[in-house]
Amino acid sequence: MSQQTINYEGIEQKSVAEFAEKAYLDYAMYVILDRALPHIGDGLKPVQRRIIYAMSELGLKASSKHKKSARTVGDVLGKFHPHGDSACYEAMVLMAQNFSFRYTLVDGQGNWGSMDDPKSFAAMRYTEARLSKFSQLLLEETAQGTVDWTPNFDGTLDEPLVLPARVPHVLLNGTSGIAVGMATDIPPHNLREVIAGCIALLNEPNLSTEALMEFIPAPDYPNSAQIITSKEELFKLYDTGHGSIRQRAQYRVEEGVNVVIDALPYQVSGSKLLEQVAAQMRAKKLPMVVDLRDESDHENPVRFVVELRSKRVDVETAMLHLFATTDLEKSYRANFNVIGLNGRPHVKNLRTMLTEWLSYRTETVRRRLQYRLDKVLARLHILDGMLIAFLNIDEVIAIIREEEKPKPELMARFGLSDTQAESVLELKLRHLARLEEMRIRTEQAELESERKKLEQILGSAARLKTLVKKELQKDADTFGDERRSPIMVEARSAQAMSEQDLLPSEAITVVLSENGWVRAAKGHDIHGEALGYKSGDAFCSQATGQSRQMAVFIDDTGRTYALPAHSLPSARSHGEPLTGRLNPPAGANFKQVLLGQPTEQVILASSAGFGFVTKLSNLYAKNKAGKASITLPKGSSVLTVVKAEAEQWVMVVTTEPRMLVFSLDELPVLAKGKGNKLIHMPREESVNAICAFSPGEKIVLKAGKYQKIFGPTAIEEAFASRGKRGIVLPRTLKKVTSIQPAE
């Protein structure tokens, strides 16, 4: 109980906390119920409802002439909506923009804004408006006893509480609004699809959300951009009443290098999109794009041309990057928060929304039929009295001429009611013609037939439901159209390209010196031995690949390091020492450089005779200190890393010298470690080199200046299982330095 005291002056006193709480709650309820949220019945906010009703009262129907918008706004403010004129006019503009409303309610003439800048509309003194044809679905039954009326703000006029919508407008045009502590975001939908869902729900009231989505698969925006939300996300949205929708621009390729964008996501500004792309181009983050042009005109309201650098650019990859980094793809929040038939705001799922609207529509139709039946019965009652008068016309005329008060006399003489007697007295002389009796009897027969039909429908829930279905289908046939927003169920996810991907892909050769200096040269025809080196330095290793790839370096401790190939210094100089960018252990020396695709397989092996297969990406290290990739037994060293492919053979040569050949799939696939035994050998022996090759190839073994070629037959003699002893080689191959396929 709040403490209230009345002092001797009769002034009520309250604490500030109590007063502020009540004032805030009153304001919150006003914003929720009378400003921000739509009613489920007609899907309109109060200001929209008042604009539509005021325009109908001004006679601005779809068949009438346009009138100045200022006149409409003045009527709305003066009669129903005592608020700011600019806010009222903006609400009116929104209902006239065919790129904002799926089914426009106002037919505008003049500058009503553009898709690029919706707020660029002219002032209301310059524009003209009338109601659209579609708005008659909201207003058609207003005067047929279907509406509850309430006094306007000054009590001089009545206004409708909710308009008698013939279709579920709350879903068709959608709406968005922010109230106190709650918000609403309802996406627009297609009329034919929603009506089909309503009819299905009337036929089967227990229809599940999943079954309902067969008729209403997704929202339908006023544009032609693609809806790429997954079916699971759409189900969650319709099943819970809240979720999100994603839309992606639609494009096509012309002349191989021109990507034409002809549909932007809902409410995306073309000028802002141009700024976003231009900013990326200035930052050199779009090397594959040469230019972006806006070629929109009256014939093509949306036409943006992205000119690619060449036909070799992967269009889909480039567009997925733009989808991820610009407004070419946009996500929209959805929240089905509406004021229900009980007058309270609530988040409703699709099935609940349609079920509640159908009950509203059924009650509206029942009220319309009852109103008409009352009118028919009243008219029949009057016609009965008039017929009695016509059958006794001479006596009626005599009573009217002779009696001072003819009305009571007529009621007493012919048993007429007060209403019947009044209608007889109001008859004009022209209606006393002989044919008038026939007209009355004809009208009586027609009204009697109508009365029977009305009573049959009102007396049967099934007939009433059938009538609702027929009317819904008729409206769908009259005002419905095809879906505009195509649904893409299996669209690839937008993904921004990495810095590596954005770079032009060029052939490159990376050269490593014995002292750990590195440089990169364009092309694959570079010979590292022929390059110049600093005094005391010499060629160590080289690798060929693409500038987008990562260059992997291996030191003699088994650690690997990675640097972007494009960032390496040019081969025009001696390069730079790797120690300036990397931090290898003290005393460690870089032994080899590798280039290739991250998925390529390589063999890591030690001179101790252990090795394994791994992906090149497993050798990438994020930090300067690198990562331990191969564990080296004591006293052993890292062998030259070789690339390998599926179904190849591996050749191992030892210092004994012996040679063993086995299948690549006998080696384990590891991310890092020591590996398995390659070949069986005495402890004092070690492995000189390994090689991976395809069966049938000739192999060259080099030992200093001496070399020997082994043909397929000799190689097959050495083929056995991994870990075997292998075959003996000539003593001249005791110090093999390299193994490679013969050219």
Coordinates of N, CA, C and O in Angstrom, one line a residue, residues 23 51 73 122 162 177 217 240 361 389 609 664 693 736:
A23 N 4.4 7.4 -13.8 CA 4.6 8.2 -15.0 C 5.3 7.4 -16.1 O 4.9 7.4 -17.2
I51 N -3.9 7.6 -40.9 CA -3.7 8.2 -42.2 C -4.6 7.6 -43.2 O -5.3 8.2 -44.0
V73 N -2.2 15.3 -44.4 CA -1.5 15.4 -43.1 C -2.2 16.4 -42.2 O -2.3 16.1 -41.0
A122 N 10.2 14.8 -51.5 CA 9.9 16.2 -51.5 C 9.0 16.6 -50.3 O 8.4 15.7 -49.7
V162 N -9.6 -0.7 -34.9 CA -8.9 -1.6 -35.8 C -9.7 -1.6 -37.1 O -10.9 -1.8 -37.1
G177 N 9.5 -1.5 -35.4 CA 9.3 -0.4 -34.4 C 9.9 -0.7 -33.1 O 10.2 -1.9 -32.7
P217 N 7.1 -20.5 -47.5 CA 8.5 -21.0 -47.2 C 9.4 -19.9 -46.7 O 10.4 -20.3 -46.0
T240 N 9.4 -20.1 -33.5 CA 9.5 -19.3 -32.2 C 9.1 -17.9 -32.3 O 8.8 -17.3 -31.3
R361 N -10.8 -12.5 -38.4 CA -11.4 -12.4 -39.7 C -12.8 -13.0 -39.7 O -13.8 -12.5 -40.2
A389 N -50.3 -0.7 -46.7 CA -50.8 0.6 -47.1 C -51.3 0.7 -48.5 O -52.3 1.3 -48.9
G609 N 67.3 -42.8 -39.9 CA 66.5 -43.8 -40.6 C 65.0 -43.8 -40.2 O 64.4 -44.8 -40.3
L664 N 54.7 -45.8 -50.6 CA 54.5 -44.6 -49.7 C 53.4 -44.8 -48.7 O 53.6 -44.3 -47.5
F693 N 58.8 -41.2 -56.0 CA 58.7 -41.2 -57.4 C 57.6 -42.2 -57.8 O 57.1 -43.0 -57.0
V736 N 76.1 -40.7 -51.4 CA 75.0 -40.2 -52.3 C 74.6 -38.8 -51.7 O 74.2 -38.7 -50.5

